[in-house]
Amino acid sequence: MAYQDHIIQMSQLINSKGGAWTGVDAESVSRMRLQNRFKTGLEIARYTASIMRKDMAAYDADPSKYTQSLGCWHGFIGQQKLISIKKHFNSTDRKYLYLSGWMIAALRSEFGPLPDQSMHEKTSVPALIEELYTFLRQADARELNLLFRDVDAARAAGDKAKEEKLLDAVDNFQTHVVPIIADIDAGFGNAEATYLLAKKMIEAGACAIQIENQVSDEKQCGHQDGKVTVPHEDFLAKVRAVRYAFLELGVEEGVIVTRTDSLGAGLTKQIAVSHAPGDLGDQYNSFLDCEEVSPDKLVNGDVVLNRNGKLLRPKRLASNLFQFRAGSGEDRCVLDSITSLQNGADLLWIETEKPHIEQIAGMMDRIRAVVPNAKLVYNNSPSFNWTLNFRQQVYDVWSKAGKDVSAYDRAKLMSVEYDATELGAEADERIRTFQADSAKRAGIFHHLITLPTYHTAALSTDNLAKEYFGEAGMLGYVTGVQRQELRQGIACVKHQNMSGSDIGDDHKEYFAGEAALKAGGVHNTMNQFA
């Protein structure tokens, strides 16, 4: 609804009360309504799911229209990210948030820092979703509040043209609320547990839920060893549980991202149930590392498979886990992905051990031969050494092409001595274009970095501590932080305004008129940053 329409509607409502509401100003109410566009998390989930569906269709038509996100571990971090995006690009189109289970475990658990093994409180996942959207909605309120103050100033100056321009900006305001792809790990239990948690996440605002095919109680970070996968039917029950949660809550366009960790997972806890040769369970079991045995060689407790009239004994470890054949990871990823898409998934996530476009594309080519519009969410992970990986890729390409690489030591390409070399420059250019190139070649619809703000917080804090506690003293803060905030136009340099002080002052004036005791007067030190 347009700004003036809100005022008309509120005026009619106030007037209908026979004078009892004369102390309530229709325009003030209209401003507050516009500053609080989303009343519930479900409204956010429906709105953002629609955005994701439109973005997916746009990508299918043109792979240059891929989407991106950064993982954020606190509402303030997510808020500042979206404020920065609007400042630099004038739009939040195709820019999302990612909620990382790794960062919740490391930074938001009441147990303290934990590894990414589903040991944190599962309620902390929907809590962070709600927190992120609380801060994004506050960013809306703050930015609109600044526009409303400018409208008032233009009116006071009698500048009608400026007032109309500002009101147009209000009517065409783009919210900071964007889709969140939220990590539900392996579901934190059985399918019912997955469903219950998914509901809480959706009610908090999540329109996209990412779930992985590991065993819940053995879940590991995608870049750790010792990963254990589950048979497809077990995983698909959880996928369906998430879909049921979306549908129950009326989020028909909700997005499910199914992640396969099979590339790096060499173990399974279960042998799949199979009813006929070639069925899904039989295909899963076909990847087990087995040895043929005769009945007289069986020993107490052996598990045996019957395949094509042969008795096969899967290799079982002392941990009671079964081992997959070495080198079967890519084939398992392809089967996992196709099966997920054929059973309700919308997007795929293949966790790889390095950022190599042709490796990813090789699997996606096979998947798209069966499901032509298959699309990936891809983790541009900080666990990859991007510099070393891409320098080695360039080295290998040059070497294969017969180019002289004698000036380079492949094992030491991370060294700073290679920063200014031709090889270093080409590797950096490949890193720069990785997202666009892989979106076009490998079907990657969404690029995310799982833990970027974990690393940026550590890096910036280290730089500040080094200067402030060293000889620079207070100058370390001023030159490294405040002066940069001012010159780069960082919103939170006015931290009182960022925290809602000006919004609160305006509310006080709505409520109490001239009697309002406001914080933003002449003696507010934030005026030094006007």
Coordinates of C-alpha atoms in Angstrom, one line a residue:
M1 CA 0.0 0.0 0.0
A2 CA 1.3 3.5 -0.9
Y3 CA 2.2 6.0 1.8
Q4 CA -0.8 8.3 1.2
D5 CA -3.2 5.3 1.1
H6 CA -2.0 4.2 4.5
I7 CA -2.7 7.8 5.8
I8 CA -6.2 7.8 4.3
Q9 CA -7.0 4.4 5.7
M10 CA -5.7 5.3 9.2
S11 CA -7.5 8.7 9.1
Q12 CA -10.8 6.9 8.4
L13 CA -10.2 4.5 11.2
I14 CA -9.3 7.2 13.7
N15 CA -12.3 9.3 12.7
S16 CA -14.6 6.4 13.2
K17 CA -13.9 6.3 16.9
G18 CA -15.9 9.4 17.6
G19 CA -13.1 11.5 18.9
A20 CA -11.7 9.0 21.4
W21 CA -8.5 8.6 19.2
T22 CA -7.9 12.2 18.5
G23 CA -4.5 12.0 20.1
V24 CA -3.4 9.5 17.5
D25 CA -1.9 11.0 14.3
A26 CA -2.8 9.1 11.1
E27 CA 0.5 9.9 9.4
S28 CA 2.5 8.7 12.4
V29 CA 0.7 5.4 12.5
S30 CA 1.2 5.0 8.7
R31 CA 4.9 5.5 9.2
M32 CA 5.1 2.9 11.9
R33 CA 3.1 0.4 9.8
L34 CA 5.5 0.9 6.8
Q35 CA 8.5 0.5 9.2
N36 CA 7.1 -2.8 10.3
R37 CA 6.1 -4.4 6.9
F38 CA 6.5 -8.0 8.1
K39 CA 4.4 -8.9 11.1
T40 CA 5.5 -12.6 11.4
G41 CA 8.2 -15.0 10.4
L42 CA 5.7 -16.9 8.2
E43 CA 5.1 -13.7 6.2
I44 CA 8.9 -13.5 5.7
A45 CA 9.1 -17.1 4.7
R46 CA 6.4 -16.8 2.0
Y47 CA 7.8 -13.5 0.7
T48 CA 11.4 -14.8 0.4
A49 CA 10.4 -18.2 -1.0
S50 CA 8.7 -16.4 -3.8
I51 CA 11.9 -14.4 -4.4
M52 CA 14.0 -17.6 -4.5
R53 CA 11.6 -19.2 -7.0
K54 CA 11.8 -16.2 -9.3
D55 CA 15.6 -16.2 -9.0
M56 CA 15.8 -19.9 -9.8
A57 CA 13.7 -19.4 -13.0
A58 CA 15.8 -16.4 -14.0
Y59 CA 19.0 -18.5 -13.6
D60 CA 17.5 -21.3 -15.7
A61 CA 17.0 -18.8 -18.5
D62 CA 20.4 -17.0 -18.0
P63 CA 23.2 -18.6 -15.8
S64 CA 24.8 -15.2 -15.4
K65 CA 22.0 -14.5 -13.0
Y66 CA 23.4 -16.6 -10.2
T67 CA 22.8 -15.7 -6.5
Q68 CA 25.2 -15.1 -3.6
S69 CA 25.3 -15.1 0.2
L70 CA 27.7 -14.8 3.1
G71 CA 27.3 -16.7 6.4
C72 CA 26.3 -14.5 9.3
W73 CA 26.5 -15.6 13.0
H74 CA 24.7 -12.6 14.5
G75 CA 21.8 -10.4 13.6
F76 CA 24.0 -7.3 13.6
I77 CA 26.4 -8.9 11.2
G78 CA 23.6 -9.8 8.8
Q79 CA 22.1 -6.3 9.1
Q80 CA 25.4 -4.5 8.4
K81 CA 25.9 -6.8 5.4
L82 CA 22.5 -5.9 3.8
I83 CA 23.0 -2.2 4.6
S84 CA 26.4 -2.3 2.8
I85 CA 24.9 -4.2 -0.2
K86 CA 22.2 -1.5 -0.5
K87 CA 24.7 1.3 -0.2
H88 CA 27.1 -0.1 -2.8
F89 CA 24.7 -1.7 -5.3
N90 CA 21.4 0.1 -4.7
S91 CA 19.6 -3.2 -4.6
T92 CA 19.5 -6.5 -2.7
D93 CA 18.5 -8.5 -5.8
R94 CA 20.0 -12.0 -5.8
K95 CA 21.8 -11.4 -2.5
Y96 CA 20.8 -13.8 0.3
L97 CA 21.9 -14.7 3.8
Y98 CA 23.4 -18.1 4.8
L99 CA 22.9 -19.5 8.3
S100 CA 25.8 -21.9 9.1
G101 CA 25.5 -24.7 11.5
W102 CA 29.2 -24.5 11.9
M103 CA 29.1 -21.0 13.2
I104 CA 26.2 -21.7 15.5
A105 CA 28.2 -24.5 17.0
A106 CA 31.3 -22.4 17.3
L107 CA 29.8 -19.1 18.4
R108 CA 26.2 -19.5 19.6
S109 CA 26.0 -22.6 21.8
E110 CA 25.5 -22.4 25.6
F111 CA 28.1 -25.1 25.9
G112 CA 30.7 -22.7 24.5
P113 CA 32.7 -23.2 21.3
L114 CA 31.9 -26.6 19.7
P115 CA 33.0 -28.5 16.6
D116 CA 30.5 -28.8 13.8
Q117 CA 29.1 -32.1 14.9
S118 CA 25.4 -31.3 15.8
M119 CA 26.2 -31.0 19.5
H120 CA 24.8 -27.5 19.9
E121 CA 21.2 -26.8 21.0
K122 CA 19.0 -27.3 18.0
T123 CA 16.7 -24.5 19.2
S124 CA 19.6 -22.1 18.6
V125 CA 19.0 -22.5 14.8
P126 CA 15.5 -21.0 14.7
A127 CA 16.6 -18.5 17.3
L128 CA 19.3 -17.1 15.0
I129 CA 16.9 -17.0 12.1
E130 CA 14.5 -14.9 14.2
E131 CA 17.4 -12.7 15.4
L132 CA 18.7 -12.1 11.8
Y133 CA 15.2 -11.0 10.6
T134 CA 14.7 -8.9 13.7
F135 CA 17.9 -6.9 12.8
L136 CA 16.9 -6.8 9.1
R137 CA 13.5 -5.4 9.9
Q138 CA 15.1 -2.9 12.2
A139 CA 17.3 -1.8 9.2
D140 CA 14.1 -1.2 7.3
A141 CA 12.7 0.9 10.1
R142 CA 15.9 2.9 10.5
E143 CA 16.3 3.7 6.8
L144 CA 12.6 4.7 6.4
N145 CA 12.9 6.8 9.6
L146 CA 15.7 8.8 7.9
L147 CA 13.5 9.3 4.9
F148 CA 10.6 10.4 7.0
R149 CA 12.8 12.9 8.8
D150 CA 13.9 14.3 5.4
V151 CA 10.3 14.5 4.4
D152 CA 9.6 16.6 7.5
A153 CA 12.6 18.8 6.7
A154 CA 11.5 19.4 3.1
R155 CA 8.0 20.3 4.3
A156 CA 9.4 22.8 6.9
A157 CA 11.5 24.3 4.1
G158 CA 8.5 24.5 1.7
D159 CA 10.4 22.4 -0.8
K160 CA 7.4 20.5 -2.4
A161 CA 9.5 19.0 -5.2
K162 CA 11.9 17.4 -2.7
E163 CA 9.1 16.2 -0.6
E164 CA 7.4 14.4 -3.5
K165 CA 10.8 12.9 -4.5
L166 CA 11.3 11.6 -0.9
L167 CA 7.7 10.2 -0.8
D168 CA 8.4 8.4 -4.0
A169 CA 11.5 6.8 -2.4
V170 CA 9.3 5.7 0.5
D171 CA 6.7 4.1 -1.9
N172 CA 9.5 2.3 -3.8
F173 CA 11.6 1.3 -0.8
Q174 CA 13.3 -2.0 -1.1
T175 CA 13.4 -4.0 2.1
H176 CA 16.6 -5.4 3.7
V177 CA 14.7 -8.7 4.2
V178 CA 16.2 -11.3 1.9
P179 CA 16.0 -15.1 1.7
I180 CA 18.0 -17.1 4.3
I181 CA 19.3 -20.6 3.4
A182 CA 19.4 -22.2 6.8
D183 CA 21.4 -25.3 7.8
I184 CA 19.4 -28.0 9.6
D185 CA 22.5 -30.2 9.7
A186 CA 21.4 -33.9 9.4
G187 CA 18.0 -33.2 11.0
F188 CA 19.0 -33.5 14.7
G189 CA 17.4 -36.9 15.0
N190 CA 14.8 -39.0 13.2
A191 CA 12.3 -37.7 10.6
E192 CA 9.9 -36.5 13.3
A193 CA 12.6 -34.5 15.0
T194 CA 13.6 -33.0 11.6
Y195 CA 9.9 -32.0 10.9
L196 CA 9.6 -30.4 14.3
L197 CA 12.8 -28.3 14.0
A198 CA 11.9 -27.4 10.4
K199 CA 8.6 -26.0 11.5
K200 CA 10.4 -23.8 14.1
M201 CA 12.8 -22.6 11.4
I202 CA 10.1 -21.8 9.0
E203 CA 8.0 -20.0 11.6
A204 CA 11.1 -17.9 12.3
G205 CA 11.3 -16.9 8.6
A206 CA 13.4 -19.6 6.8
C207 CA 12.3 -20.1 3.2
A208 CA 15.1 -22.5 2.3
I209 CA 16.3 -25.4 4.5
Q210 CA 19.5 -27.3 3.7
I211 CA 19.8 -30.9 5.0
E212 CA 22.6 -33.3 4.6
N213 CA 22.8 -37.1 4.2
Q214 CA 25.0 -37.9 7.2
V215 CA 24.0 -39.9 10.2
S216 CA 22.6 -37.5 12.8
D217 CA 24.5 -38.8 15.8
E218 CA 27.8 -39.1 13.8
K219 CA 27.5 -35.9 11.9
Q220 CA 30.8 -34.2 11.0
C221 CA 31.7 -30.9 9.3
G222 CA 31.8 -31.4 5.6
H223 CA 35.5 -30.7 5.6
Q224 CA 36.4 -33.1 8.4
D225 CA 37.2 -36.8 8.1
G226 CA 35.1 -39.6 9.5
K227 CA 31.8 -38.8 7.7
V228 CA 29.1 -41.4 7.8
T229 CA 26.2 -41.4 5.3
V230 CA 22.7 -43.0 5.5
P231 CA 20.8 -45.0 2.9
H232 CA 18.7 -43.0 0.6
E233 CA 15.3 -44.0 2.0
D234 CA 16.4 -42.8 5.5
F235 CA 17.4 -39.5 4.0
L236 CA 14.3 -39.1 1.8
A237 CA 12.1 -39.5 4.8
K238 CA 13.7 -36.4 6.3
V239 CA 13.4 -34.5 3.0
R240 CA 9.7 -35.3 3.0
A241 CA 9.4 -34.3 6.6
V242 CA 10.8 -30.8 5.7
R243 CA 8.3 -30.6 2.8
Y244 CA 5.4 -31.5 5.1
A245 CA 6.5 -28.7 7.4
F246 CA 6.5 -26.2 4.6
L247 CA 3.1 -27.3 3.4
E248 CA 1.5 -27.4 6.8
L249 CA 2.6 -23.8 7.5
G250 CA 1.3 -22.6 4.1
V251 CA 4.8 -22.0 2.5
E252 CA 4.1 -23.8 -0.7
E253 CA 7.1 -22.4 -2.5
G254 CA 9.5 -23.4 0.3
V255 CA 12.9 -24.6 -1.0
I256 CA 14.7 -27.7 0.1
V257 CA 18.5 -28.0 -0.5
T258 CA 19.8 -31.5 -0.2
R259 CA 23.5 -31.9 0.5
T260 CA 25.5 -35.0 -0.2
D261 CA 28.7 -35.5 1.7
S262 CA 29.4 -38.8 -0.2
L263 CA 32.5 -37.4 -2.0
G264 CA 34.4 -37.4 1.3
A265 CA 32.4 -40.0 3.2
G266 CA 33.8 -43.4 3.0
L267 CA 31.6 -45.0 5.7
T268 CA 28.0 -46.0 6.3
K269 CA 26.3 -47.1 9.5
Q270 CA 23.6 -49.2 7.8
I271 CA 23.2 -51.6 5.0
A272 CA 20.2 -50.4 3.0
V273 CA 17.0 -52.5 2.7
S274 CA 16.7 -54.0 -0.8
H275 CA 13.6 -55.7 -2.2
A276 CA 14.7 -56.3 -5.8
P277 CA 17.9 -56.2 -7.8
G278 CA 18.6 -52.6 -9.0
D279 CA 16.3 -50.9 -6.5
L280 CA 17.6 -47.9 -4.5
G281 CA 18.7 -50.0 -1.6
D282 CA 20.6 -52.3 -3.9
Q283 CA 22.3 -49.4 -5.7
Y284 CA 23.4 -48.0 -2.3
N285 CA 24.8 -51.4 -1.2
S286 CA 26.6 -51.9 -4.5
F287 CA 29.1 -49.3 -3.4
L288 CA 30.1 -51.3 -0.3
D289 CA 33.6 -52.7 -0.2
C290 CA 32.9 -56.4 -0.2
E291 CA 34.7 -59.7 -0.5
E292 CA 33.2 -62.9 -1.9
V293 CA 32.9 -65.7 0.6
S294 CA 31.7 -69.2 0.7
P295 CA 29.3 -70.5 3.4
D296 CA 32.1 -72.5 5.1
K297 CA 34.2 -69.4 5.5
L298 CA 31.5 -67.4 7.4
V299 CA 32.2 -66.7 11.1
N300 CA 29.9 -65.8 14.0
G301 CA 28.3 -62.3 13.5
D302 CA 29.1 -61.9 9.8
V303 CA 26.8 -59.8 7.7
V304 CA 26.4 -61.2 4.2
L305 CA 24.8 -59.9 1.0
N306 CA 23.4 -62.1 -1.7
R307 CA 24.1 -60.5 -5.1
N308 CA 23.6 -62.4 -8.4
G309 CA 23.9 -65.7 -6.6
K310 CA 27.1 -64.8 -4.8
L311 CA 27.7 -64.3 -1.1
L312 CA 29.4 -61.0 -0.4
R313 CA 30.7 -59.9 3.0
P314 CA 31.0 -56.1 3.4
K315 CA 34.1 -54.9 5.2
R316 CA 33.1 -53.9 8.7
L317 CA 35.3 -51.8 10.9
A318 CA 35.9 -52.2 14.6
S319 CA 33.5 -49.2 15.0
N320 CA 30.7 -51.4 13.5
L321 CA 30.7 -49.1 10.4
F322 CA 30.8 -50.4 6.9
Q323 CA 33.2 -49.2 4.3
F324 CA 32.6 -48.0 0.8
R325 CA 34.9 -48.9 -2.1
A326 CA 37.7 -46.4 -2.6
G327 CA 37.0 -44.1 -5.5
S328 CA 33.2 -44.5 -5.5
G329 CA 32.5 -41.1 -4.1
E330 CA 31.6 -39.2 -7.3
D331 CA 29.3 -42.0 -8.4
R332 CA 27.6 -41.9 -5.0
C333 CA 27.2 -38.1 -5.2
V334 CA 25.6 -38.4 -8.6
L335 CA 23.1 -41.1 -7.4
D336 CA 22.4 -39.1 -4.2
S337 CA 21.7 -36.0 -6.2
I338 CA 19.5 -37.5 -8.8
T339 CA 17.5 -39.4 -6.2
S340 CA 17.0 -36.3 -4.1
L341 CA 15.7 -34.3 -7.1
Q342 CA 13.4 -37.1 -8.0
N343 CA 12.0 -37.1 -4.5
G344 CA 11.2 -33.5 -3.7
A345 CA 14.5 -31.6 -3.4
D346 CA 14.7 -28.2 -5.2
L347 CA 18.5 -27.6 -5.1
L348 CA 21.6 -29.7 -4.6
W349 CA 24.7 -29.2 -2.5
I350 CA 27.7 -31.3 -3.3
E351 CA 30.5 -30.9 -0.7
T352 CA 33.8 -31.1 -2.4
E353 CA 37.4 -31.1 -1.1
K354 CA 38.6 -28.3 -3.5
P355 CA 37.2 -25.6 -5.7
H356 CA 37.7 -27.1 -9.1
I357 CA 35.1 -26.2 -11.8
E358 CA 35.6 -29.2 -14.0
Q359 CA 35.3 -31.6 -11.1
I360 CA 32.0 -30.1 -10.1
A361 CA 30.9 -29.9 -13.7
G362 CA 31.7 -33.5 -14.4
M363 CA 29.2 -34.6 -11.7
M364 CA 26.6 -32.0 -12.8
D365 CA 26.8 -33.1 -16.4
R366 CA 25.8 -36.6 -15.3
I367 CA 23.1 -35.3 -13.0
R368 CA 21.7 -33.0 -15.7
A369 CA 21.5 -35.8 -18.2
V370 CA 18.7 -37.2 -16.0
V371 CA 17.4 -33.9 -14.5
P372 CA 18.1 -31.1 -17.0
N373 CA 17.4 -28.2 -14.7
A374 CA 19.4 -29.5 -11.8
K375 CA 21.0 -26.6 -9.9
L376 CA 23.7 -26.4 -7.2
V377 CA 24.2 -24.4 -4.1
Y378 CA 28.0 -24.4 -3.7
N379 CA 30.1 -23.7 -0.6
N380 CA 33.0 -21.4 -1.5
S381 CA 34.5 -22.7 1.7
P382 CA 37.2 -21.0 3.8
S383 CA 38.4 -24.5 4.4
F384 CA 39.9 -24.4 0.9
N385 CA 43.3 -22.8 0.5
W386 CA 42.1 -20.8 -2.5
T387 CA 45.4 -19.3 -3.3
L388 CA 47.3 -22.6 -3.3
N389 CA 44.6 -24.5 -5.1
F390 CA 44.3 -22.1 -8.0
R391 CA 48.0 -21.6 -8.3
Q392 CA 48.5 -25.3 -8.5
Q393 CA 45.7 -25.5 -11.1
V394 CA 47.4 -22.9 -13.3
Y395 CA 50.7 -24.7 -12.8
D396 CA 49.2 -28.0 -13.9
V397 CA 47.5 -26.4 -17.0
W398 CA 50.8 -24.7 -18.0
S399 CA 52.8 -27.8 -17.4
K400 CA 50.4 -29.9 -19.5
A401 CA 50.5 -27.3 -22.3
G402 CA 54.3 -27.5 -22.4
K403 CA 54.9 -24.1 -20.9
D404 CA 58.1 -23.6 -18.9
V405 CA 57.2 -23.8 -15.1
S406 CA 60.8 -24.2 -13.9
A407 CA 60.6 -20.9 -12.0
Y408 CA 57.9 -22.3 -9.7
D409 CA 57.9 -24.9 -6.9
R410 CA 54.5 -26.5 -7.1
A411 CA 54.6 -27.5 -3.4
K412 CA 55.4 -24.0 -2.3
L413 CA 53.2 -21.9 -4.5
M414 CA 51.5 -20.3 -1.5
S415 CA 54.7 -18.3 -0.9
V416 CA 54.5 -14.5 -1.1
E417 CA 57.3 -14.6 -3.6
Y418 CA 54.8 -15.7 -6.2
D419 CA 52.3 -12.9 -5.6
A420 CA 53.6 -10.6 -8.3
T421 CA 54.3 -13.4 -10.9
E422 CA 52.4 -14.2 -14.1
L423 CA 51.2 -17.4 -12.5
G424 CA 50.0 -15.6 -9.4
A425 CA 48.1 -13.1 -11.5
E426 CA 46.4 -15.7 -13.6
A427 CA 45.4 -17.7 -10.5
D428 CA 43.9 -14.6 -8.9
E429 CA 41.9 -13.9 -12.1
R430 CA 40.5 -17.4 -12.0
I431 CA 39.5 -16.9 -8.4
R432 CA 37.9 -13.6 -9.3
T433 CA 35.8 -15.2 -12.1
F434 CA 35.2 -18.5 -10.3
Q435 CA 31.6 -17.8 -9.4
A436 CA 30.6 -16.5 -12.8
D437 CA 32.5 -19.3 -14.6
S438 CA 31.2 -22.1 -12.5
A439 CA 27.6 -20.7 -12.6
K440 CA 27.8 -21.0 -16.4
R441 CA 29.7 -24.3 -16.7
A442 CA 28.7 -26.3 -13.6
G443 CA 25.1 -25.3 -12.9
I444 CA 25.8 -23.4 -9.7
F445 CA 22.8 -21.2 -8.9
H446 CA 23.9 -20.0 -5.5
H447 CA 27.4 -19.3 -4.3
L448 CA 27.9 -18.9 -0.6
I449 CA 30.8 -18.6 1.8
T450 CA 29.9 -20.5 5.0
L451 CA 32.2 -18.8 7.6
P452 CA 33.4 -15.4 6.2
T453 CA 32.2 -13.2 9.0
Y454 CA 33.8 -15.6 11.6
H455 CA 37.2 -14.9 9.9
T456 CA 36.6 -11.1 9.3
A457 CA 35.7 -10.6 13.0
A458 CA 38.9 -12.4 14.0
L459 CA 41.1 -10.5 11.5
S460 CA 39.7 -7.0 12.3
T461 CA 40.0 -7.7 16.1
D462 CA 43.6 -8.8 15.7
N463 CA 44.5 -5.7 13.7
L464 CA 42.8 -3.4 16.3
A465 CA 44.4 -5.2 19.3
K466 CA 47.8 -5.0 17.7
E467 CA 47.5 -1.2 17.3
Y468 CA 45.5 -0.2 20.3
F469 CA 47.5 -2.1 22.9
G470 CA 50.8 -1.2 21.1
E471 CA 52.5 2.2 20.6
A472 CA 49.7 3.6 18.5
G473 CA 47.3 3.6 21.5
M474 CA 44.1 5.4 20.8
L475 CA 45.4 6.4 17.3
G476 CA 45.1 2.7 16.4
Y477 CA 41.4 2.9 16.9
V478 CA 41.0 6.3 15.2
T479 CA 42.9 5.5 12.1
G480 CA 42.0 1.9 11.7
V481 CA 38.3 2.1 12.6
Q482 CA 36.6 5.5 13.2
R483 CA 38.3 7.5 10.5
Q484 CA 37.6 4.6 8.0
E485 CA 34.0 4.5 9.1
L486 CA 33.5 8.2 8.4
R487 CA 35.3 8.2 5.1
Q488 CA 33.6 5.1 3.8
G489 CA 30.2 6.0 5.0
I490 CA 29.7 3.1 7.4
A491 CA 26.2 3.4 8.9
C492 CA 27.1 2.3 12.4
V493 CA 29.6 5.1 12.9
K494 CA 26.4 6.8 14.4
H495 CA 26.0 3.8 16.7
Q496 CA 23.2 5.5 18.7
N497 CA 21.1 5.9 15.5
M498 CA 22.0 2.4 14.5
S499 CA 20.7 1.0 17.7
G500 CA 17.3 2.8 17.3
S501 CA 17.7 5.9 19.4
D502 CA 16.3 8.3 16.7
I503 CA 13.4 5.9 16.0
G504 CA 12.7 5.9 19.8
D505 CA 12.7 9.7 19.9
D506 CA 10.2 9.9 17.1
H507 CA 8.0 7.4 18.8
K508 CA 8.2 9.5 22.0
E509 CA 7.0 12.5 20.0
Y510 CA 4.1 10.5 18.6
F511 CA 3.1 9.4 22.0
A512 CA 3.7 12.5 24.1
G513 CA 4.0 15.4 21.7
E514 CA 6.0 18.4 23.0
A515 CA 6.3 16.7 26.4
A516 CA 8.6 14.0 25.0
L517 CA 12.0 13.7 26.6
K518 CA 14.2 12.9 23.6
A519 CA 17.8 11.6 23.5
G520 CA 18.8 13.2 20.2
G521 CA 19.0 16.8 21.3
V522 CA 21.9 19.3 20.9
H523 CA 24.0 17.7 23.6
N524 CA 24.0 14.2 21.9
T525 CA 27.6 13.6 21.0
M526 CA 26.5 11.7 17.9
N527 CA 26.0 15.2 16.4
Q528 CA 29.8 15.3 15.9
F529 CA 29.3 12.9 13.0
A530 CA 26.6 14.9 11.2

